[in-house]
Amino acid sequence: MLSGKDNSDLGWDEHRQLIVAKDVVWNSHKEASQFKHLSFAYYDQLTAIYAKDRATGKDAQTTADIIEEIDDEDVT
């Protein structure tokens, strides 16, 4: 969740199982502020289940790609 680029202002508190960031970061992203004190108790288990299923590389598709493919099939 917090790996990859553009995550330098975010961190993960393993003990409390929550996202940590400076107040300036939370204040600049009001839509995400609801998660400031929210614990993700099953984060590790969910990551173990779902992280391996994330598509990368040449066969990766976005939601928009999938919808377009479905629409194309509906037309034909």
PDB file of N, CA and C in Angstrom:
ATOM      1  N   MET A   1       0.821  -1.197   0.000  1.00  0.00           N
ATOM      2  CA  MET A   1       0.000   0.000   0.000  1.00  0.00           C
ATOM      3  C   MET A   1       0.855   1.246   0.000  1.00  0.00           C
ATOM      4  N   LEU A   2       1.864   1.251   0.821  1.00  0.00           N
ATOM      5  CA  LEU A   2       2.673   2.448   0.931  1.00  0.00           C
ATOM      6  C   LEU A   2       3.999   2.331   0.209  1.00  0.00           C
ATOM      7  N   SER A   3       4.165   1.302  -0.572  1.00  0.00           N
ATOM      8  CA  SER A   3       5.406   1.175  -1.313  1.00  0.00           C
ATOM      9  C   SER A   3       5.255   1.845  -2.672  1.00  0.00           C
ATOM     10  N   GLY A   4       6.361   2.138  -3.286  1.00  0.00           N
ATOM     11  CA  GLY A   4       6.313   2.766  -4.602  1.00  0.00           C
ATOM     12  C   GLY A   4       6.663   4.236  -4.533  1.00  0.00           C
ATOM     13  N   LYS A   5       6.552   4.911  -5.670  1.00  0.00           N
ATOM     14  CA  LYS A   5       6.939   6.313  -5.712  1.00  0.00           C
ATOM     15  C   LYS A   5       5.831   7.204  -5.144  1.00  0.00           C
ATOM     16  N   ASP A   6       6.176   8.429  -4.816  1.00  0.00           N
ATOM     17  CA  ASP A   6       5.251   9.445  -4.321  1.00  0.00           C
ATOM     18  C   ASP A   6       4.638   9.094  -2.964  1.00  0.00           C
ATOM     19  N   ASN A   7       5.330   8.308  -2.168  1.00  0.00           N
ATOM     20  CA  ASN A   7       4.840   7.974  -0.836  1.00  0.00           C
ATOM     21  C   ASN A   7       5.792   8.442   0.253  1.00  0.00           C
ATOM     22  N   SER A   8       6.690   9.368  -0.056  1.00  0.00           N
ATOM     23  CA  SER A   8       7.714   9.759   0.910  1.00  0.00           C
ATOM     24  C   SER A   8       7.129  10.457   2.132  1.00  0.00           C
ATOM     25  N   ASP A   9       5.931  11.009   2.035  1.00  0.00           N
ATOM     26  CA  ASP A   9       5.319  11.697   3.165  1.00  0.00           C
ATOM     27  C   ASP A   9       4.473  10.768   4.027  1.00  0.00           C
ATOM     28  N   LEU A  10       4.360   9.523   3.650  1.00  0.00           N
ATOM     29  CA  LEU A  10       3.535   8.567   4.376  1.00  0.00           C
ATOM     30  C   LEU A  10       4.395   7.495   5.014  1.00  0.00           C
ATOM     31  N   GLY A  11       3.853   6.923   6.071  1.00  0.00           N
ATOM     32  CA  GLY A  11       4.537   5.815   6.725  1.00  0.00           C
ATOM     33  C   GLY A  11       3.512   4.854   7.285  1.00  0.00           C
ATOM     34  N   TRP A  12       3.999   3.772   7.863  1.00  0.00           N
ATOM     35  CA  TRP A  12       3.126   2.750   8.423  1.00  0.00           C
ATOM     36  C   TRP A  12       3.591   2.447   9.841  1.00  0.00           C
ATOM     37  N   ASP A  13       2.684   2.547  10.795  1.00  0.00           N
ATOM     38  CA  ASP A  13       2.976   2.205  12.182  1.00  0.00           C
ATOM     39  C   ASP A  13       2.566   0.753  12.387  1.00  0.00           C
ATOM     40  N   GLU A  14       3.543  -0.125  12.414  1.00  0.00           N
ATOM     41  CA  GLU A  14       3.291  -1.562  12.508  1.00  0.00           C
ATOM     42  C   GLU A  14       2.577  -1.926  13.805  1.00  0.00           C
ATOM     43  N   HIS A  15       2.958  -1.291  14.897  1.00  0.00           N
ATOM     44  CA  HIS A  15       2.369  -1.607  16.200  1.00  0.00           C
ATOM     45  C   HIS A  15       0.894  -1.210  16.275  1.00  0.00           C
ATOM     46  N   ARG A  16       0.588   0.014  15.818  1.00  0.00           N
ATOM     47  CA  ARG A  16      -0.801   0.504  15.871  1.00  0.00           C
ATOM     48  C   ARG A  16      -1.591   0.168  14.611  1.00  0.00           C
ATOM     49  N   GLN A  17      -0.921  -0.373  13.595  1.00  0.00           N
ATOM     50  CA  GLN A  17      -1.561  -0.763  12.335  1.00  0.00           C
ATOM     51  C   GLN A  17      -2.307   0.395  11.689  1.00  0.00           C
ATOM     52  N   LEU A  18      -1.608   1.542  11.542  1.00  0.00           N
ATOM     53  CA  LEU A  18      -2.239   2.680  10.881  1.00  0.00           C
ATOM     54  C   LEU A  18      -1.245   3.494  10.087  1.00  0.00           C
ATOM     55  N   ILE A  19      -1.784   4.288   9.192  1.00  0.00           N
ATOM     56  CA  ILE A  19      -0.984   5.166   8.340  1.00  0.00           C
ATOM     57  C   ILE A  19      -0.552   6.361   9.173  1.00  0.00           C
ATOM     58  N   VAL A  20       0.694   6.750   9.049  1.00  0.00           N
ATOM     59  CA  VAL A  20       1.204   7.915   9.766  1.00  0.00           C
ATOM     60  C   VAL A  20       1.716   8.943   8.760  1.00  0.00           C
ATOM     61  N   ALA A  21       1.466  10.187   9.079  1.00  0.00           N
ATOM     62  CA  ALA A  21       1.937  11.300   8.258  1.00  0.00           C
ATOM     63  C   ALA A  21       1.931  12.552   9.114  1.00  0.00           C
ATOM     64  N   LYS A  22       2.657  13.547   8.689  1.00  0.00           N
ATOM     65  CA  LYS A  22       2.655  14.829   9.394  1.00  0.00           C
ATOM     66  C   LYS A  22       1.304  15.496   9.199  1.00  0.00           C
ATOM     67  N   ASP A  23       0.934  16.356  10.150  1.00  0.00           N
ATOM     68  CA  ASP A  23      -0.353  17.059  10.074  1.00  0.00           C
ATOM     69  C   ASP A  23      -0.520  17.841   8.776  1.00  0.00           C
ATOM     70  N   VAL A  24       0.555  18.398   8.270  1.00  0.00           N
ATOM     71  CA  VAL A  24       0.470  19.170   7.032  1.00  0.00           C
ATOM     72  C   VAL A  24       0.015  18.281   5.869  1.00  0.00           C
ATOM     73  N   VAL A  25       0.419  17.026   5.884  1.00  0.00           N
ATOM     74  CA  VAL A  25       0.006  16.088   4.835  1.00  0.00           C
ATOM     75  C   VAL A  25      -1.480  15.780   4.976  1.00  0.00           C
ATOM     76  N   TRP A  26      -1.924  15.448   6.196  1.00  0.00           N
ATOM     77  CA  TRP A  26      -3.348  15.169   6.415  1.00  0.00           C
ATOM     78  C   TRP A  26      -4.189  16.384   6.046  1.00  0.00           C
ATOM     79  N   ASN A  27      -3.734  17.572   6.419  1.00  0.00           N
ATOM     80  CA  ASN A  27      -4.503  18.792   6.144  1.00  0.00           C
ATOM     81  C   ASN A  27      -4.574  19.112   4.658  1.00  0.00           C
ATOM     82  N   SER A  28      -3.580  18.693   3.903  1.00  0.00           N
ATOM     83  CA  SER A  28      -3.586  18.978   2.466  1.00  0.00           C
ATOM     84  C   SER A  28      -4.384  17.946   1.678  1.00  0.00           C
ATOM     85  N   HIS A  29      -4.796  16.885   2.329  1.00  0.00           N
ATOM     86  CA  HIS A  29      -5.585  15.830   1.680  1.00  0.00           C
ATOM     87  C   HIS A  29      -6.821  15.554   2.530  1.00  0.00           C
ATOM     88  N   LYS A  30      -7.734  16.496   2.530  1.00  0.00           N
ATOM     89  CA  LYS A  30      -8.929  16.415   3.385  1.00  0.00           C
ATOM     90  C   LYS A  30      -9.713  15.125   3.171  1.00  0.00           C
ATOM     91  N   GLU A  31      -9.786  14.644   1.927  1.00  0.00           N
ATOM     92  CA  GLU A  31     -10.557  13.434   1.648  1.00  0.00           C
ATOM     93  C   GLU A  31      -9.950  12.205   2.324  1.00  0.00           C
ATOM     94  N   ALA A  32      -8.667  12.250   2.634  1.00  0.00           N
ATOM     95  CA  ALA A  32      -8.003  11.116   3.279  1.00  0.00           C
ATOM     96  C   ALA A  32      -7.939  11.264   4.797  1.00  0.00           C
ATOM     97  N   SER A  33      -8.293  12.423   5.309  1.00  0.00           N
ATOM     98  CA  SER A  33      -8.153  12.671   6.746  1.00  0.00           C
ATOM     99  C   SER A  33      -9.001  11.740   7.601  1.00  0.00           C
ATOM    100  N   GLN A  34     -10.024  11.128   7.025  1.00  0.00           N
ATOM    101  CA  GLN A  34     -10.841  10.168   7.771  1.00  0.00           C
ATOM    102  C   GLN A  34     -10.031   8.949   8.210  1.00  0.00           C
ATOM    103  N   PHE A  35      -8.892   8.715   7.577  1.00  0.00           N
ATOM    104  CA  PHE A  35      -8.056   7.565   7.893  1.00  0.00           C
ATOM    105  C   PHE A  35      -6.947   7.888   8.894  1.00  0.00           C
ATOM    106  N   LYS A  36      -6.896   9.138   9.374  1.00  0.00           N
ATOM    107  CA  LYS A  36      -5.800   9.574  10.242  1.00  0.00           C
ATOM    108  C   LYS A  36      -5.671   8.715  11.495  1.00  0.00           C
ATOM    109  N   HIS A  37      -6.759   8.334  12.107  1.00  0.00           N
ATOM    110  CA  HIS A  37      -6.714   7.547  13.340  1.00  0.00           C
ATOM    111  C   HIS A  37      -7.365   6.178  13.166  1.00  0.00           C
ATOM    112  N   LEU A  38      -7.536   5.757  11.931  1.00  0.00           N
ATOM    113  CA  LEU A  38      -8.197   4.483  11.644  1.00  0.00           C
ATOM    114  C   LEU A  38      -7.182   3.347  11.559  1.00  0.00           C
ATOM    115  N   SER A  39      -7.373   2.362  12.385  1.00  0.00           N
ATOM    116  CA  SER A  39      -6.500   1.193  12.385  1.00  0.00           C
ATOM    117  C   SER A  39      -6.964   0.206  11.320  1.00  0.00           C
ATOM    118  N   PHE A  40      -5.998  -0.400  10.630  1.00  0.00           N
ATOM    119  CA  PHE A  40      -6.284  -1.432   9.640  1.00  0.00           C
ATOM    120  C   PHE A  40      -5.815  -2.761  10.229  1.00  0.00           C
ATOM    121  N   ALA A  41      -6.654  -3.331  11.074  1.00  0.00           N
ATOM    122  CA  ALA A  41      -6.269  -4.502  11.860  1.00  0.00           C
ATOM    123  C   ALA A  41      -5.849  -5.698  11.009  1.00  0.00           C
ATOM    124  N   TYR A  42      -6.390  -5.863   9.839  1.00  0.00           N
ATOM    125  CA  TYR A  42      -6.100  -7.039   9.018  1.00  0.00           C
ATOM    126  C   TYR A  42      -5.235  -6.708   7.803  1.00  0.00           C
ATOM    127  N   TYR A  43      -4.525  -5.593   7.853  1.00  0.00           N
ATOM    128  CA  TYR A  43      -3.718  -5.146   6.719  1.00  0.00           C
ATOM    129  C   TYR A  43      -2.717  -6.218   6.276  1.00  0.00           C
ATOM    130  N   ASP A  44      -1.988  -6.796   7.216  1.00  0.00           N
ATOM    131  CA  ASP A  44      -0.970  -7.794   6.859  1.00  0.00           C
ATOM    132  C   ASP A  44      -1.597  -9.017   6.196  1.00  0.00           C
ATOM    133  N   GLN A  45      -2.705  -9.486   6.743  1.00  0.00           N
ATOM    134  CA  GLN A  45      -3.367 -10.658   6.179  1.00  0.00           C
ATOM    135  C   GLN A  45      -3.928 -10.354   4.784  1.00  0.00           C
ATOM    136  N   LEU A  46      -4.547  -9.196   4.623  1.00  0.00           N
ATOM    137  CA  LEU A  46      -5.103  -8.825   3.322  1.00  0.00           C
ATOM    138  C   LEU A  46      -4.001  -8.640   2.283  1.00  0.00           C
ATOM    139  N   THR A  47      -2.883  -8.075   2.708  1.00  0.00           N
ATOM    140  CA  THR A  47      -1.754  -7.919   1.793  1.00  0.00           C
ATOM    141  C   THR A  47      -1.244  -9.283   1.345  1.00  0.00           C
ATOM    142  N   ALA A  48      -1.170 -10.213   2.271  1.00  0.00           N
ATOM    143  CA  ALA A  48      -0.711 -11.563   1.918  1.00  0.00           C
ATOM    144  C   ALA A  48      -1.657 -12.219   0.922  1.00  0.00           C
ATOM    145  N   ILE A  49      -2.943 -11.939   1.046  1.00  0.00           N
ATOM    146  CA  ILE A  49      -3.934 -12.552   0.158  1.00  0.00           C
ATOM    147  C   ILE A  49      -3.967 -11.871  -1.202  1.00  0.00           C
ATOM    148  N   TYR A  50      -3.998 -10.527  -1.220  1.00  0.00           N
ATOM    149  CA  TYR A  50      -4.275  -9.804  -2.461  1.00  0.00           C
ATOM    150  C   TYR A  50      -3.072  -9.194  -3.158  1.00  0.00           C
ATOM    151  N   ALA A  51      -1.984  -8.932  -2.487  1.00  0.00           N
ATOM    152  CA  ALA A  51      -0.862  -8.217  -3.106  1.00  0.00           C
ATOM    153  C   ALA A  51      -0.290  -8.970  -4.298  1.00  0.00           C
ATOM    154  N   LYS A  52      -0.266 -10.282  -4.243  1.00  0.00           N
ATOM    155  CA  LYS A  52       0.303 -11.054  -5.339  1.00  0.00           C
ATOM    156  C   LYS A  52      -0.564 -11.032  -6.587  1.00  0.00           C
ATOM    157  N   ASP A  53      -1.821 -10.624  -6.460  1.00  0.00           N
ATOM    158  CA  ASP A  53      -2.744 -10.641  -7.583  1.00  0.00           C
ATOM    159  C   ASP A  53      -2.792  -9.326  -8.351  1.00  0.00           C
ATOM    160  N   ARG A  54      -1.935  -8.417  -8.004  1.00  0.00           N
ATOM    161  CA  ARG A  54      -1.915  -7.127  -8.687  1.00  0.00           C
ATOM    162  C   ARG A  54      -1.152  -7.271  -9.997  1.00  0.00           C
ATOM    163  N   ALA A  55      -1.793  -6.896 -11.094  1.00  0.00           N
ATOM    164  CA  ALA A  55      -1.181  -7.045 -12.420  1.00  0.00           C
ATOM    165  C   ALA A  55      -0.139  -5.958 -12.652  1.00  0.00           C
ATOM    166  N   THR A  56       0.951  -6.357 -13.225  1.00  0.00           N
ATOM    167  CA  THR A  56       1.995  -5.406 -13.616  1.00  0.00           C
ATOM    168  C   THR A  56       2.523  -5.844 -14.975  1.00  0.00           C
ATOM    169  N   GLY A  57       3.192  -4.962 -15.650  1.00  0.00           N
ATOM    170  CA  GLY A  57       3.799  -5.316 -16.917  1.00  0.00           C
ATOM    171  C   GLY A  57       2.862  -5.224 -18.097  1.00  0.00           C
ATOM    172  N   LYS A  58       3.189  -5.945 -19.175  1.00  0.00           N
ATOM    173  CA  LYS A  58       2.497  -5.789 -20.447  1.00  0.00           C
ATOM    174  C   LYS A  58       1.041  -6.224 -20.412  1.00  0.00           C
ATOM    175  N   ASP A  59       0.662  -7.130 -19.517  1.00  0.00           N
ATOM    176  CA  ASP A  59      -0.718  -7.611 -19.467  1.00  0.00           C
ATOM    177  C   ASP A  59      -1.581  -6.897 -18.431  1.00  0.00           C
ATOM    178  N   ALA A  60      -1.052  -5.885 -17.787  1.00  0.00           N
ATOM    179  CA  ALA A  60      -1.816  -5.150 -16.781  1.00  0.00           C
ATOM    180  C   ALA A  60      -2.928  -4.353 -17.448  1.00  0.00           C
ATOM    181  N   GLN A  61      -4.093  -4.302 -16.798  1.00  0.00           N
ATOM    182  CA  GLN A  61      -5.226  -3.538 -17.314  1.00  0.00           C
ATOM    183  C   GLN A  61      -5.771  -2.624 -16.217  1.00  0.00           C
ATOM    184  N   THR A  62      -6.156  -1.442 -16.621  1.00  0.00           N
ATOM    185  CA  THR A  62      -6.832  -0.549 -15.692  1.00  0.00           C
ATOM    186  C   THR A  62      -8.332  -0.837 -15.750  1.00  0.00           C
ATOM    187  N   THR A  63      -9.062  -0.283 -14.814  1.00  0.00           N
ATOM    188  CA  THR A  63     -10.515  -0.431 -14.830  1.00  0.00           C
ATOM    189  C   THR A  63     -11.086   0.096 -16.136  1.00  0.00           C
ATOM    190  N   ALA A  64     -10.573   1.218 -16.615  1.00  0.00           N
ATOM    191  CA  ALA A  64     -11.046   1.803 -17.878  1.00  0.00           C
ATOM    192  C   ALA A  64     -10.820   0.842 -19.044  1.00  0.00           C
ATOM    193  N   ASP A  65      -9.678   0.153 -19.048  1.00  0.00           N
ATOM    194  CA  ASP A  65      -9.398  -0.828 -20.103  1.00  0.00           C
ATOM    195  C   ASP A  65     -10.427  -1.956 -20.090  1.00  0.00           C
ATOM    196  N   ILE A  66     -10.754  -2.437 -18.911  1.00  0.00           N
ATOM    197  CA  ILE A  66     -11.701  -3.542 -18.776  1.00  0.00           C
ATOM    198  C   ILE A  66     -13.096  -3.123 -19.227  1.00  0.00           C
ATOM    199  N   ILE A  67     -13.516  -1.925 -18.823  1.00  0.00           N
ATOM    200  CA  ILE A  67     -14.836  -1.414 -19.215  1.00  0.00           C
ATOM    201  C   ILE A  67     -14.907  -1.248 -20.728  1.00  0.00           C
ATOM    202  N   GLU A  68     -13.850  -0.725 -21.313  1.00  0.00           N
ATOM    203  CA  GLU A  68     -13.810  -0.555 -22.768  1.00  0.00           C
ATOM    204  C   GLU A  68     -13.901  -1.914 -23.470  1.00  0.00           C
ATOM    205  N   GLU A  69     -13.208  -2.894 -22.944  1.00  0.00           N
ATOM    206  CA  GLU A  69     -13.253  -4.247 -23.520  1.00  0.00           C
ATOM    207  C   GLU A  69     -14.674  -4.835 -23.442  1.00  0.00           C
ATOM    208  N   ILE A  70     -15.324  -4.635 -22.312  1.00  0.00           N
ATOM    209  CA  ILE A  70     -16.705  -5.121 -22.138  1.00  0.00           C
ATOM    210  C   ILE A  70     -17.641  -4.408 -23.108  1.00  0.00           C
ATOM    211  N   ASP A  71     -17.485  -3.099 -23.240  1.00  0.00           N
ATOM    212  CA  ASP A  71     -18.329  -2.337 -24.165  1.00  0.00           C
ATOM    213  C   ASP A  71     -18.120  -2.790 -25.598  1.00  0.00           C
ATOM    214  N   ASP A  72     -16.873  -3.060 -25.976  1.00  0.00           N
ATOM    215  CA  ASP A  72     -16.576  -3.543 -27.319  1.00  0.00           C
ATOM    216  C   ASP A  72     -17.252  -4.896 -27.574  1.00  0.00           C
ATOM    217  N   GLU A  73     -17.249  -5.760 -26.564  1.00  0.00           N
ATOM    218  CA  GLU A  73     -17.878  -7.066 -26.699  1.00  0.00           C
ATOM    219  C   GLU A  73     -19.395  -6.926 -26.825  1.00  0.00           C
ATOM    220  N   ASP A  74     -19.993  -5.956 -26.107  1.00  0.00           N
ATOM    221  CA  ASP A  74     -21.421  -5.737 -26.179  1.00  0.00           C
ATOM    222  C   ASP A  74     -21.848  -5.257 -27.564  1.00  0.00           C
ATOM    223  N   VAL A  75     -20.997  -4.481 -28.222  1.00  0.00           N
ATOM    224  CA  VAL A  75     -21.303  -3.954 -29.549  1.00  0.00           C
ATOM    225  C   VAL A  75     -21.282  -5.055 -30.588  1.00  0.00           C
ATOM    226  N   THR A  76     -20.353  -5.990 -30.447  1.00  0.00           N
ATOM    227  CA  THR A  76     -20.216  -7.061 -31.451  1.00  0.00           C
ATOM    228  C   THR A  76     -21.059  -8.218 -31.138  1.00  0.00           C
TER     229      THR A  76
END
